[in-house]
Short mmCIF file of N, CA, C and O in Angstrom, two decimals:
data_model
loop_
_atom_site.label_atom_id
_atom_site.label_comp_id
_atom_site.label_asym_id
_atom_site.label_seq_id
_atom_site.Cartn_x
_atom_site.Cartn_y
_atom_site.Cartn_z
N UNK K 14 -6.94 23.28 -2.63
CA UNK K 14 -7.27 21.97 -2.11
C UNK K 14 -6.15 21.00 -2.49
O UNK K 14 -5.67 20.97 -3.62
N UNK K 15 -5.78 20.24 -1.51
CA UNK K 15 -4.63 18.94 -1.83
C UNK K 15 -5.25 17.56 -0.90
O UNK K 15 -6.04 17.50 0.04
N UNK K 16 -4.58 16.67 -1.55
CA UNK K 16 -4.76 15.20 -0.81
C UNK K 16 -3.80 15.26 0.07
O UNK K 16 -2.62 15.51 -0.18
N UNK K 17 -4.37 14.97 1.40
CA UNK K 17 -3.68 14.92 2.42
C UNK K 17 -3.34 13.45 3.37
O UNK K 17 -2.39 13.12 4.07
N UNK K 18 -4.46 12.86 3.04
CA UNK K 18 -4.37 11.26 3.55
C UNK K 18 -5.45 10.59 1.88
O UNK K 18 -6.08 11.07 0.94
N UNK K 19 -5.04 9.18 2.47
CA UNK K 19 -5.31 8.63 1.39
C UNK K 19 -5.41 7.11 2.25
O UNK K 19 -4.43 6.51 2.71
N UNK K 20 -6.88 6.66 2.33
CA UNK K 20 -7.04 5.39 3.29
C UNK K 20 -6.79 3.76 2.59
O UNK K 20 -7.52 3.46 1.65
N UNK K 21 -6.08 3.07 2.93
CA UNK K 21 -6.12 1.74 2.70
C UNK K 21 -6.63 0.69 3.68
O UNK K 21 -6.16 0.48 4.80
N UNK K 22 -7.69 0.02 3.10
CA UNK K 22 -8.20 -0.71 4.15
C UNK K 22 -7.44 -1.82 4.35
O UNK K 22 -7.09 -2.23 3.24
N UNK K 23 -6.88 -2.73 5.52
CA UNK K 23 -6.16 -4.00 6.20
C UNK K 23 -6.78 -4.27 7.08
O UNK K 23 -7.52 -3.64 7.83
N UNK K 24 -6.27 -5.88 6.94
CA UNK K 24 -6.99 -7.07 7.66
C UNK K 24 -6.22 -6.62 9.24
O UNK K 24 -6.95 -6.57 10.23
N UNK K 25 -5.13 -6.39 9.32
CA UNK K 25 -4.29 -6.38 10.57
C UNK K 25 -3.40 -5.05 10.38
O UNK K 25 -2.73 -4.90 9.36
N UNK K 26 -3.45 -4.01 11.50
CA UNK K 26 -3.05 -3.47 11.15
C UNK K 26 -1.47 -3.35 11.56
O UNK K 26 -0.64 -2.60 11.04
N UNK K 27 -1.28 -4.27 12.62
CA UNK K 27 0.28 -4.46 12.80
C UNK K 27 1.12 -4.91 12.13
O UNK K 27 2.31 -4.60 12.06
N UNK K 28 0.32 -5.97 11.37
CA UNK K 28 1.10 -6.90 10.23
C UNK K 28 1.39 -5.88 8.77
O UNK K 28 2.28 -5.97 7.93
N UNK K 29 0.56 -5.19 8.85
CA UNK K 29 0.49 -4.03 7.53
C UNK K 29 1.39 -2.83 7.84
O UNK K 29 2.05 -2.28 6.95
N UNK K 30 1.40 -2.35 9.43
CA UNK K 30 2.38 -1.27 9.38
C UNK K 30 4.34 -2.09 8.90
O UNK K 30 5.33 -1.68 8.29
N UNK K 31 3.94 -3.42 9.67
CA UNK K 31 5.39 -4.22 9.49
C UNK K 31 5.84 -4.26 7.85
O UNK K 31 6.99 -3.96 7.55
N UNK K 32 4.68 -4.71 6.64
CA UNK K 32 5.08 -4.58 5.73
C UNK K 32 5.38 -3.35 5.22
O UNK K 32 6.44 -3.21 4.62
N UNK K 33 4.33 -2.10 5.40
CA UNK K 33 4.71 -1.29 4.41
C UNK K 33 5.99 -0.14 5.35
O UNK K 33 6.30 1.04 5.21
N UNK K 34 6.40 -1.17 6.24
CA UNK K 34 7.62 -0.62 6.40
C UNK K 34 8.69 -0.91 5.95
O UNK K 34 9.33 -0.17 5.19
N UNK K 35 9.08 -2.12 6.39
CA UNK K 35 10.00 -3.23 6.70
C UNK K 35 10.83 -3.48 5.13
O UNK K 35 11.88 -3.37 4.49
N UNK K 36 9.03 -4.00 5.17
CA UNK K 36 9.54 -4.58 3.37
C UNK K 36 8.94 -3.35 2.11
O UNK K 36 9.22 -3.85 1.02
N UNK K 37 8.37 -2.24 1.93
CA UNK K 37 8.23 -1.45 1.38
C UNK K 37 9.14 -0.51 1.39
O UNK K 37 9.69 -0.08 0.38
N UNK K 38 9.41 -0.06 2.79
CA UNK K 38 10.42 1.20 3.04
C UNK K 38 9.70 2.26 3.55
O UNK K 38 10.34 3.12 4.15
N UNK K 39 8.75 2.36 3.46
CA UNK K 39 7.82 3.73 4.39
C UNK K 39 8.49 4.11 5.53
O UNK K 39 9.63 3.70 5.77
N UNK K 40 7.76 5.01 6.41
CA UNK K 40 8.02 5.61 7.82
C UNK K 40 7.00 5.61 8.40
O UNK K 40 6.25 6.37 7.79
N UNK K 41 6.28 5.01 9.65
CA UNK K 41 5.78 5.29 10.38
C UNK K 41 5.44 7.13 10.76
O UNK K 41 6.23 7.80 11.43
N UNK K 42 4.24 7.65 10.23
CA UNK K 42 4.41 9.04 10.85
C UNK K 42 3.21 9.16 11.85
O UNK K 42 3.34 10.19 12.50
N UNK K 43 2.25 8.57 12.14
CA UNK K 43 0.96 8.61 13.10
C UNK K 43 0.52 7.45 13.60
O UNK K 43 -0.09 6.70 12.84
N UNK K 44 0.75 7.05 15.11
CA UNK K 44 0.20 5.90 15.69
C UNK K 44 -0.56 6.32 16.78
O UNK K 44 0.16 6.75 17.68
N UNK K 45 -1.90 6.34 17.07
CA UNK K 45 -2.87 7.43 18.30
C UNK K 45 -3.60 6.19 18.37
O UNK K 45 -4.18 5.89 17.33
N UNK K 46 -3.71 5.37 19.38
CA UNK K 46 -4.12 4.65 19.69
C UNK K 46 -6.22 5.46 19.98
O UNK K 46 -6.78 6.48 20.37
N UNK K 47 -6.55 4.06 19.42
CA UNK K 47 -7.98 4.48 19.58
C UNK K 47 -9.02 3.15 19.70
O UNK K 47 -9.71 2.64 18.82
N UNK K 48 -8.87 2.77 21.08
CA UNK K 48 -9.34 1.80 21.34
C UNK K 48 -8.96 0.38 20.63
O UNK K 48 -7.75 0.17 20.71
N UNK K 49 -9.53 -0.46 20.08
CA UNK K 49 -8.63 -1.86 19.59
C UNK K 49 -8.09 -1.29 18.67
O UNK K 49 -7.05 -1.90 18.41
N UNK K 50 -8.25 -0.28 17.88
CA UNK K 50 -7.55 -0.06 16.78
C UNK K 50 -6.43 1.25 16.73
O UNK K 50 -6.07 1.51 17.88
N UNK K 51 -6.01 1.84 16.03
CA UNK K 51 -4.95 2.89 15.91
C UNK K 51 -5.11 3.65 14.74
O UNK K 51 -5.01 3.11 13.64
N UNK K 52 -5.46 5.33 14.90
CA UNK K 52 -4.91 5.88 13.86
C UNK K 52 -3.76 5.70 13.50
O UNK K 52 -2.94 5.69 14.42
N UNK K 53 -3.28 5.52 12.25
CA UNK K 53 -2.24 4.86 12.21
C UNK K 53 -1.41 4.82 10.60
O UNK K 53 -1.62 3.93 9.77
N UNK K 54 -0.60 5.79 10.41
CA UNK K 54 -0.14 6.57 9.11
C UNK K 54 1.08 6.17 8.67
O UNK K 54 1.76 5.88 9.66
N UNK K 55 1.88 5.96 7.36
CA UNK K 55 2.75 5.84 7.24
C UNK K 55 2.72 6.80 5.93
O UNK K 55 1.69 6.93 5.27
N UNK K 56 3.82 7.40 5.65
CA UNK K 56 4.57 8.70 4.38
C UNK K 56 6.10 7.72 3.82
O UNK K 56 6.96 6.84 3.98
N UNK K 57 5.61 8.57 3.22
CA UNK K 57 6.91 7.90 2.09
C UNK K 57 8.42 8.37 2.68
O UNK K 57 8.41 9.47 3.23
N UNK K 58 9.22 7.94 2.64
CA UNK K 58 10.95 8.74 3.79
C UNK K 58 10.98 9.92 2.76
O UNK K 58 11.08 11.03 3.27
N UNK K 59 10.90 9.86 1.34
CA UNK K 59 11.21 10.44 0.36
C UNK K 59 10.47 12.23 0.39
O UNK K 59 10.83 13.32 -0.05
N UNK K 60 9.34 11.73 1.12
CA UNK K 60 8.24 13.23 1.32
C UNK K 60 7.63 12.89 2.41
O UNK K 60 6.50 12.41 2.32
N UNK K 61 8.34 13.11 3.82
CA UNK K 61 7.75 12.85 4.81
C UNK K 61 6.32 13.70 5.29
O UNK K 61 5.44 13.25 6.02
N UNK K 62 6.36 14.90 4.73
CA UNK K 62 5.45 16.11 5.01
C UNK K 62 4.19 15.45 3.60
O UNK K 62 3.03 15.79 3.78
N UNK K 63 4.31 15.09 3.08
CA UNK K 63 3.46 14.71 1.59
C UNK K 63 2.13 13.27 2.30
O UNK K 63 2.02 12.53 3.28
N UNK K 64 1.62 13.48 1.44
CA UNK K 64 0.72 12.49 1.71
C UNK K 64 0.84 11.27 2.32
O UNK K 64 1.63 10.40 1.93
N UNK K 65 -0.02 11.12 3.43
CA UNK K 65 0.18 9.68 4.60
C UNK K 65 -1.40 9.23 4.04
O UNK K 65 -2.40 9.80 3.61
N UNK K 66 -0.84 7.47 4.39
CA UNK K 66 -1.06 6.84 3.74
C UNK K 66 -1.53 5.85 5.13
O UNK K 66 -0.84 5.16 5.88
N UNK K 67 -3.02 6.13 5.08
CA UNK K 67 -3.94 5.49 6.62
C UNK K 67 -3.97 3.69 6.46
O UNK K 67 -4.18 3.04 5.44
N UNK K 68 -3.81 3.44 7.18
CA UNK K 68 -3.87 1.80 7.46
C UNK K 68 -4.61 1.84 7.82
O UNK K 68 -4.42 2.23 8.98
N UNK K 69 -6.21 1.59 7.53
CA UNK K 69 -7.54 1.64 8.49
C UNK K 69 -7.93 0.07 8.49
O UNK K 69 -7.63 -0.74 7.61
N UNK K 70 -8.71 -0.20 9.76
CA UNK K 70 -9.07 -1.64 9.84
C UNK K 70 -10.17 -1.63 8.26
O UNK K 70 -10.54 -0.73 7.51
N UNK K 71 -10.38 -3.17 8.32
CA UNK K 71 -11.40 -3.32 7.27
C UNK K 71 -12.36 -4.29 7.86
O UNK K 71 -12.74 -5.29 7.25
N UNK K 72 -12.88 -3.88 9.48
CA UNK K 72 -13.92 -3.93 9.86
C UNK K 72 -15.14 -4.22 9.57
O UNK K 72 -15.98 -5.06 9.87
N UNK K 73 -15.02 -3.36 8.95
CA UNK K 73 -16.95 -2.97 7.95
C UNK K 73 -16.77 -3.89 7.23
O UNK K 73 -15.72 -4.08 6.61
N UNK K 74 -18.16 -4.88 7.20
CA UNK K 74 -18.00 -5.50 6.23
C UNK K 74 -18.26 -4.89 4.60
O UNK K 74 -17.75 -5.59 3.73
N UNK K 75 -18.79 -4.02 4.26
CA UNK K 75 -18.50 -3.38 3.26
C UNK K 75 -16.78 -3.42 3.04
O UNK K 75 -16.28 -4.00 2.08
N UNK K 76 -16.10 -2.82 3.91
CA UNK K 76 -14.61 -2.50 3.19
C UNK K 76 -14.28 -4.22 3.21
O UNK K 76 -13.56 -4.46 2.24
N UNK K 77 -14.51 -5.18 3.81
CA UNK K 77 -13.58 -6.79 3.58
C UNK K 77 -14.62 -6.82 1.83
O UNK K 77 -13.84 -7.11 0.92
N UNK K 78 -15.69 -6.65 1.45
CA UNK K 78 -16.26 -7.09 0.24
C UNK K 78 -15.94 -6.56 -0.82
O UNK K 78 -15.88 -7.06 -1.94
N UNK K 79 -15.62 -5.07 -0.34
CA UNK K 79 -14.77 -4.28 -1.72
C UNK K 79 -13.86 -4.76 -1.85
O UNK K 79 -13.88 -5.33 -2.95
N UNK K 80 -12.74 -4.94 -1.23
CA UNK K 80 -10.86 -5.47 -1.17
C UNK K 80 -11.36 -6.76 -2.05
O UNK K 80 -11.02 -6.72 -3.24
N UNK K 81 -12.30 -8.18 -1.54
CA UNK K 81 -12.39 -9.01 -2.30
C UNK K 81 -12.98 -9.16 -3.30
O UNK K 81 -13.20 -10.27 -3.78
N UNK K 82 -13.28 -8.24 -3.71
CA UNK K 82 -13.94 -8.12 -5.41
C UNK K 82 -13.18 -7.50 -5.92
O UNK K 82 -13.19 -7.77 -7.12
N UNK K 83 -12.30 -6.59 -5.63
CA UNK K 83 -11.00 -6.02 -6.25
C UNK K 83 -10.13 -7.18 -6.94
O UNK K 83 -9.92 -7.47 -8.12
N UNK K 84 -9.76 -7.65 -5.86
CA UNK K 84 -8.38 -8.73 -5.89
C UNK K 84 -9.00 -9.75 -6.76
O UNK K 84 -8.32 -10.23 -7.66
N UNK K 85 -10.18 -10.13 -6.58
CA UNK K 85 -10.81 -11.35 -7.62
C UNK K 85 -10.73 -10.75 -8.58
O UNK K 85 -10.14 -11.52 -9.35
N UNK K 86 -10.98 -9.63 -9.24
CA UNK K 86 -10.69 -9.23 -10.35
C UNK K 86 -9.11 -8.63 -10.67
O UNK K 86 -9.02 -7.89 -11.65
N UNK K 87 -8.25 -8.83 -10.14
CA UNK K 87 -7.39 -8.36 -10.26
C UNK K 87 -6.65 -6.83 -10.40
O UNK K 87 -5.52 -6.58 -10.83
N UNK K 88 -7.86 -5.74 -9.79
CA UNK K 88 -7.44 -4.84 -10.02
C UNK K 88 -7.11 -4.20 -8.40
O UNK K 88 -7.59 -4.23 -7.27
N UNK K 89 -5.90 -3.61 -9.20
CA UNK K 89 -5.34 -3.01 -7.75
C UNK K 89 -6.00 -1.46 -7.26
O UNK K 89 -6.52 -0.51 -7.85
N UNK K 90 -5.65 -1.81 -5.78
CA UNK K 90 -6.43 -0.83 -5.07
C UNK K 90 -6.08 1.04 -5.30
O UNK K 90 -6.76 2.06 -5.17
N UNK K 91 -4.94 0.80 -5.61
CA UNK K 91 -3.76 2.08 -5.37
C UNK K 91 -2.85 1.80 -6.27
O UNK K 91 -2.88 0.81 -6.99
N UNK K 92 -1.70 2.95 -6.28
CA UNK K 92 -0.83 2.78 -6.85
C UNK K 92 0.10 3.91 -6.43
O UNK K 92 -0.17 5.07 -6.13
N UNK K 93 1.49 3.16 -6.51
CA UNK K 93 2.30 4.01 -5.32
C UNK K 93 3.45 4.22 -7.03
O UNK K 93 3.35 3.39 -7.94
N UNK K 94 4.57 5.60 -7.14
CA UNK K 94 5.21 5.90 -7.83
C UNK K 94 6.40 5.43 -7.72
O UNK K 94 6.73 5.71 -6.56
N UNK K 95 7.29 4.86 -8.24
CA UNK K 95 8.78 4.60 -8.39
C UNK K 95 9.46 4.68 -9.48
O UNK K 95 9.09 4.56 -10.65
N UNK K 96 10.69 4.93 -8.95
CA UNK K 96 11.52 5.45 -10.63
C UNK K 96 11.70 4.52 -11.17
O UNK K 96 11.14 4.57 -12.27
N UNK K 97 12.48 3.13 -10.92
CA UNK K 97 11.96 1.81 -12.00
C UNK K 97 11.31 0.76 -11.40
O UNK K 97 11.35 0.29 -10.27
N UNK K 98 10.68 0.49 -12.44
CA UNK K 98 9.68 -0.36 -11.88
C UNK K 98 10.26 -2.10 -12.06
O UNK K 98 9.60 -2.99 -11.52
N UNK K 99 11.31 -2.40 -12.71
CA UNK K 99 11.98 -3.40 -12.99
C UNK K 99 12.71 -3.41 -11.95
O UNK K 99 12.61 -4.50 -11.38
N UNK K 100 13.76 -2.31 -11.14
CA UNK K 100 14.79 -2.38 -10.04
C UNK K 100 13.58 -2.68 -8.68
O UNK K 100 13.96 -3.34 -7.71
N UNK K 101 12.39 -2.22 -8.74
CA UNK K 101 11.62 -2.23 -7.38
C UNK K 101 10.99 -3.84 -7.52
O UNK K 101 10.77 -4.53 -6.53
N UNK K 102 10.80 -4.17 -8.54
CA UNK K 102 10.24 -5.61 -8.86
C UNK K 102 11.40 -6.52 -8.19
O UNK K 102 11.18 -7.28 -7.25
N UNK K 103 12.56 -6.35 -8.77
CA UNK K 103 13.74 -7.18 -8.38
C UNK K 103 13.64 -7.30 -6.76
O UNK K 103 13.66 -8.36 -6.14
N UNK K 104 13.54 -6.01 -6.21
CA UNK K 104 14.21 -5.57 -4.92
C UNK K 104 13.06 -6.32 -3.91
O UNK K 104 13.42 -7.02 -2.96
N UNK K 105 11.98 -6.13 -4.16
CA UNK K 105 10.38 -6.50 -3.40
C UNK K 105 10.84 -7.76 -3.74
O UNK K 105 11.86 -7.89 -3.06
N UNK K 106 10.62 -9.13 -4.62
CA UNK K 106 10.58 -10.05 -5.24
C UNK K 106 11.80 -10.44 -4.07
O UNK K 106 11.37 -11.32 -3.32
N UNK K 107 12.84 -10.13 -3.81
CA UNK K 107 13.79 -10.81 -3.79
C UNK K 107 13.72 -10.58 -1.88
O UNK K 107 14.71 -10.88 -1.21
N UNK K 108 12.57 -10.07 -1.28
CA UNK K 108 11.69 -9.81 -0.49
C UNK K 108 11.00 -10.68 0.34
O UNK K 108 11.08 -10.76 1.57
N UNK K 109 10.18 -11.45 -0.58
CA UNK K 109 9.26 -12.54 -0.66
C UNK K 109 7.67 -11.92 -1.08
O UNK K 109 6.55 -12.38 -0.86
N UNK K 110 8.14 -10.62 -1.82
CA UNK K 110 6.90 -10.13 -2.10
C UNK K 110 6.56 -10.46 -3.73
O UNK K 110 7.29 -10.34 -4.71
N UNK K 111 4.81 -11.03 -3.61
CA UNK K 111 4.56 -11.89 -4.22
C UNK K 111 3.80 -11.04 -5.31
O UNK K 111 2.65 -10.83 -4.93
N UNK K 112 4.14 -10.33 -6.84
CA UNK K 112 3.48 -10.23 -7.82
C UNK K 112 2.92 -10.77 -8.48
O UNK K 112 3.38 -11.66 -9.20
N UNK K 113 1.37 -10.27 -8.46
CA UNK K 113 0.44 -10.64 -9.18
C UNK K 113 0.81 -10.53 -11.12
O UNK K 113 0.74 -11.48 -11.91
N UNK K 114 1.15 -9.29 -11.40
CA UNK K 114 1.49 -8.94 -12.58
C UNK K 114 3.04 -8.19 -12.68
O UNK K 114 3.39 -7.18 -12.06
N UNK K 115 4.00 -9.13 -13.81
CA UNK K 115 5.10 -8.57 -13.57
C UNK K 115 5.38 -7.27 -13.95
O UNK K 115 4.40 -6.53 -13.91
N UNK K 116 6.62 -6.66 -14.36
CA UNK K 116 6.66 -5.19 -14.90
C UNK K 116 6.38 -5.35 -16.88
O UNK K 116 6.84 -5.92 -17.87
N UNK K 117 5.48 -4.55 -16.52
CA UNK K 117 4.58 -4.71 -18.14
C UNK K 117 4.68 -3.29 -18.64
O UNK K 117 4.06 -2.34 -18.16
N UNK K 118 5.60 -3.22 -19.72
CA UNK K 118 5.78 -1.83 -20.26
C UNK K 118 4.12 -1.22 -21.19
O UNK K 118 3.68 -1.93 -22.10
N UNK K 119 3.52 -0.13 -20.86
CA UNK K 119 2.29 0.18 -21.32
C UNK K 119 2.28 1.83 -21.97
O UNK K 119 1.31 2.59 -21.99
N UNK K 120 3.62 2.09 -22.48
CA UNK K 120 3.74 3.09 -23.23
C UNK K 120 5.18 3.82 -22.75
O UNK K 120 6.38 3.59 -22.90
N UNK K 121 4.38 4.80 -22.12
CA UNK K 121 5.23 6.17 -21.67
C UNK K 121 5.67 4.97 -20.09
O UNK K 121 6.82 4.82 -19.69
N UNK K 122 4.47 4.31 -19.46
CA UNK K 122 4.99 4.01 -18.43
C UNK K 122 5.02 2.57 -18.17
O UNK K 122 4.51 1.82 -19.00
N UNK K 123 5.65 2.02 -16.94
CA UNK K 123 6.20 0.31 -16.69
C UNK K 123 4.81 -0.07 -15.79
O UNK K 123 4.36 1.07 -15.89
N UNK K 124 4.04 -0.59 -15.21
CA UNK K 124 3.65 -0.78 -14.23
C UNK K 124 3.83 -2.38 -13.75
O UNK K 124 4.20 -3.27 -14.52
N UNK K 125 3.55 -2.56 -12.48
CA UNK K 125 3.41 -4.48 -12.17
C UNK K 125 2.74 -3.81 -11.01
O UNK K 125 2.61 -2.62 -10.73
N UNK K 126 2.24 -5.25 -10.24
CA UNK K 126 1.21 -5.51 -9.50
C UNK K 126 1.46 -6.36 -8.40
O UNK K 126 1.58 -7.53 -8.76
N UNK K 127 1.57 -6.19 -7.16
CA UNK K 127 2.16 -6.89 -5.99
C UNK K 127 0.84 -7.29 -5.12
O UNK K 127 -0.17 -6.59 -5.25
N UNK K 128 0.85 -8.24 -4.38
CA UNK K 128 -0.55 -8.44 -3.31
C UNK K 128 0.48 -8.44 -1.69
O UNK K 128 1.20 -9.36 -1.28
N UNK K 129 0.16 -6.89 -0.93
CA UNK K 129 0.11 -6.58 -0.11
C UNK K 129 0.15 -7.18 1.56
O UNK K 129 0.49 -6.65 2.62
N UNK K 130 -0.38 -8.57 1.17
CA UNK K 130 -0.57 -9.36 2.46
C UNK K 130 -1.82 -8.74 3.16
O UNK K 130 -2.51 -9.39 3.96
N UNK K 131 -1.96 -7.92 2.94
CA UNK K 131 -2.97 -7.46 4.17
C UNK K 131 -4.27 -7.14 3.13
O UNK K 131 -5.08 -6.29 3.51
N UNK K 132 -4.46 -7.72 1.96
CA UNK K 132 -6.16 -7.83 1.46
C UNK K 132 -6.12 -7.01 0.48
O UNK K 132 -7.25 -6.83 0.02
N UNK K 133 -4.86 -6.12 -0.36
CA UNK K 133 -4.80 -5.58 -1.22
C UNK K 133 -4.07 -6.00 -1.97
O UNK K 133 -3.11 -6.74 -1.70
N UNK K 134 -4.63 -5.32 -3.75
CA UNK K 134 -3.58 -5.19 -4.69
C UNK K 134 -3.18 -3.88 -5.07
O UNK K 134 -3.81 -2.97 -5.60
N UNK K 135 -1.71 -3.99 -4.62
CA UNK K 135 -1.16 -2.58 -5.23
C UNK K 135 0.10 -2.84 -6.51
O UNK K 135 0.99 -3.67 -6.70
N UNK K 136 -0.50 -1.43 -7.31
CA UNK K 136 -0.04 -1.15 -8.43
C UNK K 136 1.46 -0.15 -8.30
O UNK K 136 1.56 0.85 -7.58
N UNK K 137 2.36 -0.63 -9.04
CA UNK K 137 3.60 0.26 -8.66
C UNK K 137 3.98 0.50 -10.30
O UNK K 137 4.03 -0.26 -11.27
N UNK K 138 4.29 2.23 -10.08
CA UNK K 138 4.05 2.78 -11.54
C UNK K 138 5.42 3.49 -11.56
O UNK K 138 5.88 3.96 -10.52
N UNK K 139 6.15 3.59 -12.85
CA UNK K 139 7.16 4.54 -13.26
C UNK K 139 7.91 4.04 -14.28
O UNK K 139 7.53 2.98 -14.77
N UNK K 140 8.81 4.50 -14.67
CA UNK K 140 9.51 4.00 -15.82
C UNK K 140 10.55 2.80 -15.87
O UNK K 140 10.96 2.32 -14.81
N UNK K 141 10.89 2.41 -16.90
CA UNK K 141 11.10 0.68 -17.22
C UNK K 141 12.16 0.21 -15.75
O UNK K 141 12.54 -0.95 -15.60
#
């Protein structure tokens, strides 16, 4: 058994494929149109065959109430891997991407905390 997709719920999903392209660096790997909305995948360039990463609407009002009880509490939804977490802070930041929590060394590993634009907080993990 392996993880093969892994869903993130967004407010928009055009505005969300734009970031976690544009300004993240992803790849577009699945767009199947399905009525107003789109299956609709992006993989890392790094492991294109590796886990995609679903942009699903957040429709349901269940998924808009989870995202905002997350973010009110500050905990992020996900968490994506990078080798430093100080060079990706710089690089995003200098972006216009807006961290919640900067790079906070917590042992073995660095993490900080970015807000997504599209109703999430994601966690970006790896060393200093």
């Amino acid at each position: 058994m392996r993880i093969t997709l892994m869903s993130l719920f967004v407010a928009d999903q055009a505005a969300a494929l734009e970031f976690y392209t544009r300004t993240l660096g992803f790849v577009k790997k699945t767009d199947v149109p399905m009525g107003e909305f789109s299956w609709l995948t992006v993989v890392s360039p790094e492991d294109p065959d590796g886990t995609e990463l679903v942009l699903e609407p957040d429709q349901h009002p269940a998924a808009r109430a989870f995202q905002t009880a997350l973010v009110a509490d500050g905990i992020p939804f996900t968490s994506f891997a990078v080798d430093s977490v100080a060079t990706e802070h710089e690089r995003l930041s200098a972006l216009g991407v807006v961290f919640t929590q900067p790079p906070l060394s917590m042992g073995p590993v660095t993490t900080a905390v970015f807000d997504d634009t599209c109703g999430n907080l994601i966690q970006i993990a790896g060393g200093p």
